[in-house]
Amino acid sequence: MADRKTKQLCKKLHSDHIALIDHADVDEMAARSLLEAGVQVVINLSSYMTGHYPAEGARRLLMDGISLYEVPANLYDAQFIERLNGCLASIEDNQLTVYTKQGDKQLIPLQIVTAEYIQAKWQEANDSLDETLSRFIDNTLQYASREKDLFLKPLYPLSLRTKMDNRHVVVVVRGKHYREDLQTLHAYIREYRPVLIGVDGGADALMHAGYIPDLIVGDMDSVSDKALQCGAEIVVHAFANGRAPGQVRMNHLGVSYHLLPAPGTSEDVAMLLAYEENAQLIVTIGTHTNMIDFLEKGRKGMASTLLVRTKIGTKLIDAKGVNQLYQPRWSWKLWGWCLAAMLTPIGAALVINPVARHAAQMLWTQWRIWAF
């Protein structure tokens, strides 16, 4: 199976498929999606790691025993993926054999990607990290200066049935460690019952964790039909000029939605929406917060996120990676206290109740007879 968008391809993959992607600097989330699909072989038309920044995807795939290959740039054309998608194929001796739909047989040499190669690229990326960071900061400040007036204005007003006034709001993005963070915050969500906003695939993340999102915000390119039809209120994020590719899908599904033209990313819009709806507290899970996060999304700066987070201020709490901060640990001392807590009421009943005391004496006598 082949697709230029890895996240779209992963929805169609099965364990017996060879995945053909065109994804430079494969990120960790893409790697996790490929692993969840169960594939054992991945072929990339781009470099798994260019050395531009330390992308985690290739290392993760190799650690899990996935075979990785790259196709030399001179051996494919613009229609390569479309032509090979759905064809029967096999790999032997670092060579891809493809049986095309027209009945032809095509042999394509492959370059195997080794752990040593990825480690060399990893070192190269780390050596140039300061230069990459410098360009990233310059880009962020340049766009922040240019776009600040857009973020100072309030969003286009929507008549939402989801009320956030003076309530806690949890914004879920399908970013790094989102599953573990959702699990860690389970007690908080159960006690405070916050408004749950899923940003695109974050709606599916909420449903997989056993929740129903109250609101789904995004351009609708990575959320499932099941999530869109779960009863949540839907806000389609449009470009500032009003163009919204996600409208086509919503109209096809026949699901009602609000259209919200706004600059920035969909997760920025979700946080701004909660802020302008007067949320008491905004908790984010899986959002993109640093240079590596944004480079993995193909963005060379984070101007919109910088402006939004500056505007929201103290109302915002980022729960990303909270699961790594503390994990409860069981100890023999804790088990001893639990056992004592259970035995204390039993001992009290034996002392106070004559029937219970008599039964205990009979059991003690029977045990002595059996033991001796």
Short mmCIF file of C-alpha atoms in Angstrom, two decimals:
data_model
loop_
_atom_site.label_atom_id
_atom_site.label_comp_id
_atom_site.label_asym_id
_atom_site.label_seq_id
_atom_site.Cartn_x
_atom_site.Cartn_y
_atom_site.Cartn_z
CA MET A 1 0.00 0.00 0.00
CA ALA A 2 1.23 3.49 -0.83
CA ASP A 3 0.27 7.06 -0.01
CA ARG A 4 2.08 10.39 0.16
CA LYS A 5 0.46 11.13 3.53
CA THR A 6 1.65 8.63 6.12
CA LYS A 7 -1.29 9.23 8.47
CA GLN A 8 -3.75 8.46 5.66
CA LEU A 9 -1.81 5.35 4.63
CA CYS A 10 -1.83 3.94 8.18
CA LYS A 11 -5.64 3.83 8.13
CA LYS A 12 -5.50 1.34 5.22
CA LEU A 13 -2.52 -0.82 6.19
CA HIS A 14 -2.61 -4.46 7.31
CA SER A 15 0.15 -6.68 8.66
CA ASP A 16 0.77 -8.35 5.28
CA HIS A 17 1.28 -5.04 3.46
CA ILE A 18 4.53 -3.35 2.47
CA ALA A 19 4.18 0.34 3.33
CA LEU A 20 5.44 2.77 0.67
CA ILE A 21 5.71 6.34 1.97
CA ASP A 22 7.20 9.67 0.92
CA HIS A 23 8.05 11.14 4.31
CA ALA A 24 11.29 12.98 5.03
CA ASP A 25 12.40 12.89 8.68
CA VAL A 26 9.83 10.37 9.90
CA ASP A 27 8.50 11.54 13.26
CA GLU A 28 7.69 9.45 16.32
CA MET A 29 3.89 9.67 15.88
CA ALA A 30 4.15 8.43 12.29
CA ALA A 31 6.34 5.57 13.50
CA ARG A 32 3.81 4.64 16.19
CA SER A 33 1.00 4.65 13.63
CA LEU A 34 2.99 2.32 11.35
CA LEU A 35 3.71 0.00 14.29
CA GLU A 36 0.05 -0.06 15.29
CA ALA A 37 -0.85 -1.03 11.72
CA GLY A 38 1.39 -4.10 12.14
CA VAL A 39 3.57 -3.66 9.07
CA GLN A 40 6.98 -5.32 9.01
CA VAL A 41 8.51 -3.49 6.04
CA VAL A 42 8.51 0.24 5.22
CA ILE A 43 9.95 1.75 2.02
CA ASN A 44 10.54 5.50 1.90
CA LEU A 45 11.01 7.66 -1.19
CA SER A 46 12.54 10.33 1.04
CA SER A 47 15.25 10.07 3.68
CA TYR A 48 14.14 8.67 7.04
CA MET A 49 16.51 11.18 8.63
CA THR A 50 17.97 14.06 6.65
CA GLY A 51 20.28 15.24 9.43
CA HIS A 52 18.37 18.53 9.64
CA TYR A 53 17.08 17.72 13.13
CA PRO A 54 16.98 14.56 15.30
CA ALA A 55 13.73 12.93 14.13
CA GLU A 56 12.78 9.94 16.29
CA GLY A 57 10.76 7.82 13.83
CA ALA A 58 13.43 5.69 12.16
CA ARG A 59 15.10 4.82 15.48
CA ARG A 60 11.76 3.75 16.92
CA LEU A 61 10.94 1.55 13.91
CA LEU A 62 14.36 -0.13 13.92
CA MET A 63 14.15 -0.77 17.68
CA ASP A 64 10.89 -2.65 17.07
CA GLY A 65 12.44 -4.84 14.37
CA ILE A 66 10.88 -3.17 11.31
CA SER A 67 12.87 -3.48 8.06
CA LEU A 68 13.49 -0.04 6.52
CA TYR A 69 14.46 0.74 2.94
CA GLU A 70 14.93 3.85 0.81
CA VAL A 71 14.49 4.15 -2.95
CA PRO A 72 17.34 6.00 -4.74
CA ALA A 73 16.01 9.34 -6.03
CA ASN A 74 16.90 8.61 -9.67
CA LEU A 75 14.72 5.47 -9.78
CA TYR A 76 11.25 6.97 -9.38
CA ASP A 77 9.09 9.73 -10.89
CA ALA A 78 6.18 11.92 -9.74
CA GLN A 79 3.60 9.16 -10.33
CA PHE A 80 5.59 6.40 -8.64
CA ILE A 81 3.35 6.06 -5.58
CA GLU A 82 0.09 6.22 -7.55
CA ARG A 83 1.40 3.62 -10.00
CA LEU A 84 2.51 1.13 -7.34
CA ASN A 85 -0.36 1.55 -4.86
CA GLY A 86 -2.26 -1.73 -4.50
CA CYS A 87 0.18 -3.78 -6.57
CA LEU A 88 1.45 -7.20 -5.52
CA ALA A 89 5.08 -6.89 -4.39
CA SER A 90 7.86 -8.74 -2.59
CA ILE A 91 11.39 -7.95 -1.37
CA GLU A 92 14.42 -10.18 -1.82
CA ASP A 93 18.13 -9.36 -1.74
CA ASN A 94 17.44 -5.62 -1.26
CA GLN A 95 15.32 -5.52 -4.37
CA LEU A 96 11.60 -4.76 -4.69
CA THR A 97 9.74 -6.89 -7.21
CA VAL A 98 6.44 -5.30 -8.27
CA TYR A 99 3.77 -7.00 -10.35
CA THR A 100 1.85 -4.09 -11.86
CA LYS A 101 -1.88 -4.01 -12.56
CA GLN A 102 -1.09 -4.32 -16.26
CA GLY A 103 0.66 -7.64 -15.63
CA ASP A 104 4.18 -6.28 -15.99
CA LYS A 105 7.05 -7.11 -13.63
CA GLN A 106 9.20 -4.28 -12.34
CA LEU A 107 12.46 -4.61 -10.38
CA ILE A 108 13.49 -1.70 -8.15
CA PRO A 109 16.81 -1.69 -6.24
CA LEU A 110 16.51 -0.61 -2.60
CA GLN A 111 18.95 0.80 -0.08
CA ILE A 112 18.65 -0.83 3.31
CA VAL A 113 18.56 1.56 6.26
CA THR A 114 20.69 0.36 9.15
CA ALA A 115 20.96 1.43 12.77
CA GLU A 116 24.54 2.61 12.07
CA TYR A 117 23.33 4.86 9.24
CA ILE A 118 20.60 6.38 11.41
CA GLN A 119 23.05 6.89 14.29
CA ALA A 120 25.39 8.80 11.97
CA LYS A 121 22.51 11.00 10.80
CA TRP A 122 21.44 11.45 14.42
CA GLN A 123 24.91 12.75 15.32
CA GLU A 124 24.91 15.03 12.28
CA ALA A 125 21.53 16.46 13.33
CA ASN A 126 22.69 17.11 16.88
CA ASP A 127 25.88 18.79 15.67
CA SER A 128 23.84 21.29 13.60
CA LEU A 129 21.08 21.77 16.21
CA ASP A 130 22.21 25.26 17.29
CA GLU A 131 22.11 26.51 13.70
CA THR A 132 18.67 24.93 13.19
CA LEU A 133 17.40 26.52 16.41
CA SER A 134 18.71 29.93 15.33
CA ARG A 135 16.80 29.76 12.02
CA PHE A 136 13.70 28.51 13.85
CA ILE A 137 13.76 31.43 16.30
CA ASP A 138 14.28 33.97 13.50
CA ASN A 139 11.34 32.51 11.56
CA THR A 140 9.12 32.48 14.66
CA LEU A 141 9.84 36.12 15.55
CA GLN A 142 9.44 37.28 11.96
CA TYR A 143 5.99 35.72 11.58
CA ALA A 144 4.94 36.70 15.12
CA SER A 145 5.63 40.35 14.31
CA ARG A 146 3.71 40.05 11.04
CA GLU A 147 0.68 38.16 12.47
CA LYS A 148 0.27 39.63 15.96
CA ASP A 149 -2.66 41.88 14.95
CA LEU A 150 -4.62 38.81 13.78
CA PHE A 151 -4.35 37.20 17.21
CA LEU A 152 -5.19 40.36 19.13
CA LYS A 153 -8.63 40.40 17.52
CA PRO A 154 -11.37 38.13 18.94
CA LEU A 155 -12.39 35.03 16.97
CA TYR A 156 -15.40 35.01 14.71
CA PRO A 157 -18.38 34.57 17.10
CA LEU A 158 -20.05 31.14 17.14
CA SER A 159 -23.33 30.07 18.73
CA LEU A 160 -22.06 26.97 20.51
CA ARG A 161 -24.29 24.69 22.52
CA THR A 162 -21.20 23.55 24.45
CA LYS A 163 -20.88 25.93 27.38
CA MET A 164 -17.39 26.53 28.76
CA ASP A 165 -18.06 29.55 30.94
CA ASN A 166 -16.20 29.16 34.26
CA ARG A 167 -15.48 25.45 33.55
CA HIS A 168 -12.28 23.46 33.10
CA VAL A 169 -11.52 22.55 29.49
CA VAL A 170 -9.21 19.75 28.30
CA VAL A 171 -7.80 20.13 24.77
CA VAL A 172 -6.47 16.83 23.37
CA VAL A 173 -4.12 16.62 20.40
CA ARG A 174 -2.76 13.32 19.14
CA GLY A 175 0.84 14.26 19.91
CA LYS A 176 3.64 12.56 21.83
CA HIS A 177 2.59 10.55 24.90
CA TYR A 178 -1.06 11.59 24.56
CA ARG A 179 -2.30 8.13 25.58
CA GLU A 180 -0.20 7.98 28.74
CA ASP A 181 -1.11 11.56 29.70
CA LEU A 182 -4.82 10.89 29.23
CA GLN A 183 -4.54 7.84 31.46
CA THR A 184 -2.65 9.81 34.12
CA LEU A 185 -5.37 12.51 34.13
CA HIS A 186 -8.22 9.99 34.39
CA ALA A 187 -8.95 10.81 38.05
CA TYR A 188 -8.93 14.56 37.30
CA ILE A 189 -11.34 14.15 34.37
CA ARG A 190 -13.64 11.92 36.42
CA GLU A 191 -13.77 14.38 39.33
CA TYR A 192 -13.96 17.75 37.53
CA ARG A 193 -15.86 16.60 34.41
CA PRO A 194 -14.23 19.22 32.16
CA VAL A 195 -15.32 20.11 28.65
CA LEU A 196 -13.41 17.73 26.35
CA ILE A 197 -12.15 19.17 23.05
CA GLY A 198 -10.56 16.85 20.50
CA VAL A 199 -8.37 18.50 17.88
CA ASP A 200 -8.81 16.40 14.73
CA GLY A 201 -7.42 12.94 15.65
CA GLY A 202 -7.52 14.00 19.30
CA ALA A 203 -11.24 13.18 19.17
CA ASP A 204 -10.37 9.55 18.38
CA ALA A 205 -7.81 9.61 21.20
CA LEU A 206 -10.56 10.62 23.62
CA MET A 207 -12.89 7.89 22.37
CA HIS A 208 -10.19 5.22 22.62
CA ALA A 209 -9.69 6.30 26.24
CA GLY A 210 -13.40 5.81 26.95
CA TYR A 211 -14.59 9.42 26.69
CA ILE A 212 -16.97 11.19 24.32
CA PRO A 213 -15.66 14.57 23.12
CA ASP A 214 -17.94 17.56 23.66
CA LEU A 215 -16.33 19.49 20.82
CA ILE A 216 -14.20 18.57 17.80
CA VAL A 217 -12.06 21.33 16.28
CA GLY A 218 -9.87 21.00 13.20
CA ASP A 219 -9.55 20.85 9.45
CA MET A 220 -10.97 17.30 9.60
CA ASP A 221 -8.13 15.59 7.75
CA SER A 222 -7.17 13.02 10.41
CA VAL A 223 -10.32 12.39 12.47
CA SER A 224 -12.41 9.27 11.84
CA ASP A 225 -16.01 9.22 10.58
CA LYS A 226 -16.96 7.44 13.80
CA ALA A 227 -15.72 10.36 15.90
CA LEU A 228 -17.43 12.92 13.68
CA GLN A 229 -20.72 11.05 14.09
CA CYS A 230 -20.45 10.53 17.88
CA GLY A 231 -22.70 13.49 18.69
CA ALA A 232 -19.96 16.01 19.48
CA GLU A 233 -20.34 19.60 18.34
CA ILE A 234 -18.02 20.25 15.39
CA VAL A 235 -16.03 23.35 14.49
CA VAL A 236 -14.33 23.25 11.08
CA HIS A 237 -11.17 25.36 11.12
CA ALA A 238 -10.93 27.45 7.96
CA PHE A 239 -8.07 29.56 6.67
CA ALA A 240 -8.27 33.26 7.49
CA ASN A 241 -9.67 33.90 3.99
CA GLY A 242 -12.59 31.53 4.67
CA ARG A 243 -11.43 28.57 2.55
CA ALA A 244 -12.01 25.28 4.38
CA PRO A 245 -11.13 21.97 2.68
CA GLY A 246 -12.79 20.14 5.60
CA GLN A 247 -16.21 21.42 4.53
CA VAL A 248 -16.35 18.94 1.66
CA ARG A 249 -16.03 15.98 4.00
CA MET A 250 -18.58 17.33 6.48
CA ASN A 251 -21.12 17.94 3.73
CA HIS A 252 -20.54 14.43 2.41
CA LEU A 253 -21.17 12.95 5.87
CA GLY A 254 -24.24 15.11 6.37
CA VAL A 255 -23.09 16.26 9.82
CA SER A 256 -23.87 19.78 11.02
CA TYR A 257 -20.91 22.01 11.87
CA HIS A 258 -19.72 25.53 12.59
CA LEU A 259 -17.20 27.22 10.28
CA LEU A 260 -14.46 29.21 12.01
CA PRO A 261 -12.00 31.24 9.87
CA ALA A 262 -8.86 31.83 11.94
CA PRO A 263 -5.08 32.01 11.58
CA GLY A 264 -2.72 29.52 13.21
CA THR A 265 -2.99 25.78 13.75
CA SER A 266 -6.16 23.95 14.79
CA GLU A 267 -4.81 23.36 18.30
CA ASP A 268 -4.17 27.12 18.59
CA VAL A 269 -7.76 27.76 17.54
CA ALA A 270 -9.10 25.23 20.07
CA MET A 271 -7.22 26.94 22.92
CA LEU A 272 -8.31 30.41 21.78
CA LEU A 273 -11.92 29.25 21.51
CA ALA A 274 -11.88 27.93 25.09
CA TYR A 275 -10.27 31.17 26.26
CA GLU A 276 -12.83 33.39 24.55
CA GLU A 277 -15.67 31.22 25.87
CA ASN A 278 -14.40 32.21 29.35
CA ALA A 279 -13.05 28.83 30.43
CA GLN A 280 -11.73 28.84 34.00
CA LEU A 281 -8.76 26.58 33.17
CA ILE A 282 -7.42 25.14 29.91
CA VAL A 283 -5.47 21.88 30.16
CA THR A 284 -3.68 20.69 27.02
CA ILE A 285 -2.61 17.13 26.24
CA GLY A 286 -0.32 16.15 23.35
CA THR A 287 0.05 19.68 22.00
CA HIS A 288 3.13 20.89 20.11
CA THR A 289 5.32 23.05 22.32
CA ASN A 290 8.93 22.98 21.12
CA MET A 291 11.10 23.21 18.04
CA ILE A 292 11.28 19.46 17.39
CA ASP A 293 7.48 19.16 17.62
CA PHE A 294 7.03 21.85 14.98
CA LEU A 295 9.77 20.65 12.67
CA GLU A 296 8.12 17.21 12.74
CA LYS A 297 4.88 18.88 11.59
CA GLY A 298 6.78 20.50 8.72
CA ARG A 299 6.61 23.99 10.28
CA LYS A 300 9.73 26.14 10.42
CA GLY A 301 8.46 28.32 13.25
CA MET A 302 5.84 28.48 15.99
CA ALA A 303 4.65 32.09 15.76
CA SER A 304 0.93 31.35 16.17
CA THR A 305 1.47 29.08 19.16
CA LEU A 306 3.77 31.63 20.82
CA LEU A 307 1.15 34.37 20.39
CA VAL A 308 -1.76 32.21 21.56
CA ARG A 309 0.02 30.94 24.66
CA THR A 310 1.14 34.46 25.52
CA LYS A 311 -2.44 35.71 25.19
CA ILE A 312 -4.01 32.92 27.28
CA GLY A 313 -1.41 33.25 30.02
CA THR A 314 -2.10 31.75 33.43
CA LYS A 315 -5.29 29.99 32.35
CA LEU A 316 -3.21 27.46 30.41
CA ILE A 317 -1.73 24.30 31.93
CA ASP A 318 0.27 22.00 29.66
CA ALA A 319 -0.07 18.37 30.76
CA LYS A 320 2.20 17.05 28.01
CA GLY A 321 4.54 14.43 29.45
CA VAL A 322 2.93 14.57 32.89
CA ASN A 323 2.95 10.75 32.95
CA GLN A 324 6.76 10.85 32.98
CA LEU A 325 6.85 13.11 36.03
CA TYR A 326 5.58 10.57 38.51
CA GLN A 327 4.42 6.97 38.40
CA PRO A 328 2.86 5.48 41.56
CA ARG A 329 5.09 2.77 43.08
CA TRP A 330 3.96 -0.07 45.28
CA SER A 331 6.18 -0.97 48.24
CA TRP A 332 6.17 -3.68 50.91
CA LYS A 333 5.50 -0.98 53.48
CA LEU A 334 2.39 0.15 51.59
CA TRP A 335 1.20 -3.45 51.21
CA GLY A 336 1.72 -3.93 54.98
CA TRP A 337 -0.41 -0.92 55.82
CA CYS A 338 -3.16 -2.12 53.45
CA LEU A 339 -3.12 -5.58 55.06
CA ALA A 340 -3.27 -4.03 58.54
CA ALA A 341 -6.19 -1.84 57.48
CA MET A 342 -8.09 -4.93 56.30
CA LEU A 343 -7.33 -7.03 59.39
CA THR A 344 -8.16 -4.33 61.96
CA PRO A 345 -11.99 -4.44 61.52
CA ILE A 346 -11.87 -8.26 61.46
CA GLY A 347 -9.95 -8.33 64.75
CA ALA A 348 -12.36 -5.81 66.29
CA ALA A 349 -15.33 -7.97 65.30
CA LEU A 350 -13.74 -11.05 66.89
CA VAL A 351 -13.16 -9.18 70.16
CA ILE A 352 -16.59 -7.53 70.39
CA ASN A 353 -18.97 -10.15 68.94
CA PRO A 354 -19.33 -13.34 71.10
CA VAL A 355 -20.62 -15.40 68.16
CA ALA A 356 -17.64 -14.44 66.04
CA ARG A 357 -15.29 -15.10 68.96
CA HIS A 358 -16.80 -18.57 69.53
CA ALA A 359 -16.49 -19.41 65.82
CA ALA A 360 -12.85 -18.35 65.87
CA GLN A 361 -12.17 -20.54 68.92
CA MET A 362 -13.76 -23.55 67.17
CA LEU A 363 -11.62 -22.97 64.08
CA TRP A 364 -8.51 -22.69 66.24
CA THR A 365 -9.35 -25.98 68.02
CA GLN A 366 -9.95 -27.79 64.71
CA TRP A 367 -6.67 -26.50 63.30
CA ARG A 368 -4.73 -27.72 66.39
CA ILE A 369 -6.32 -31.20 66.13
CA TRP A 370 -5.48 -31.37 62.41
CA ALA A 371 -1.94 -30.03 62.88
CA PHE A 372 -0.96 -32.26 65.83
#
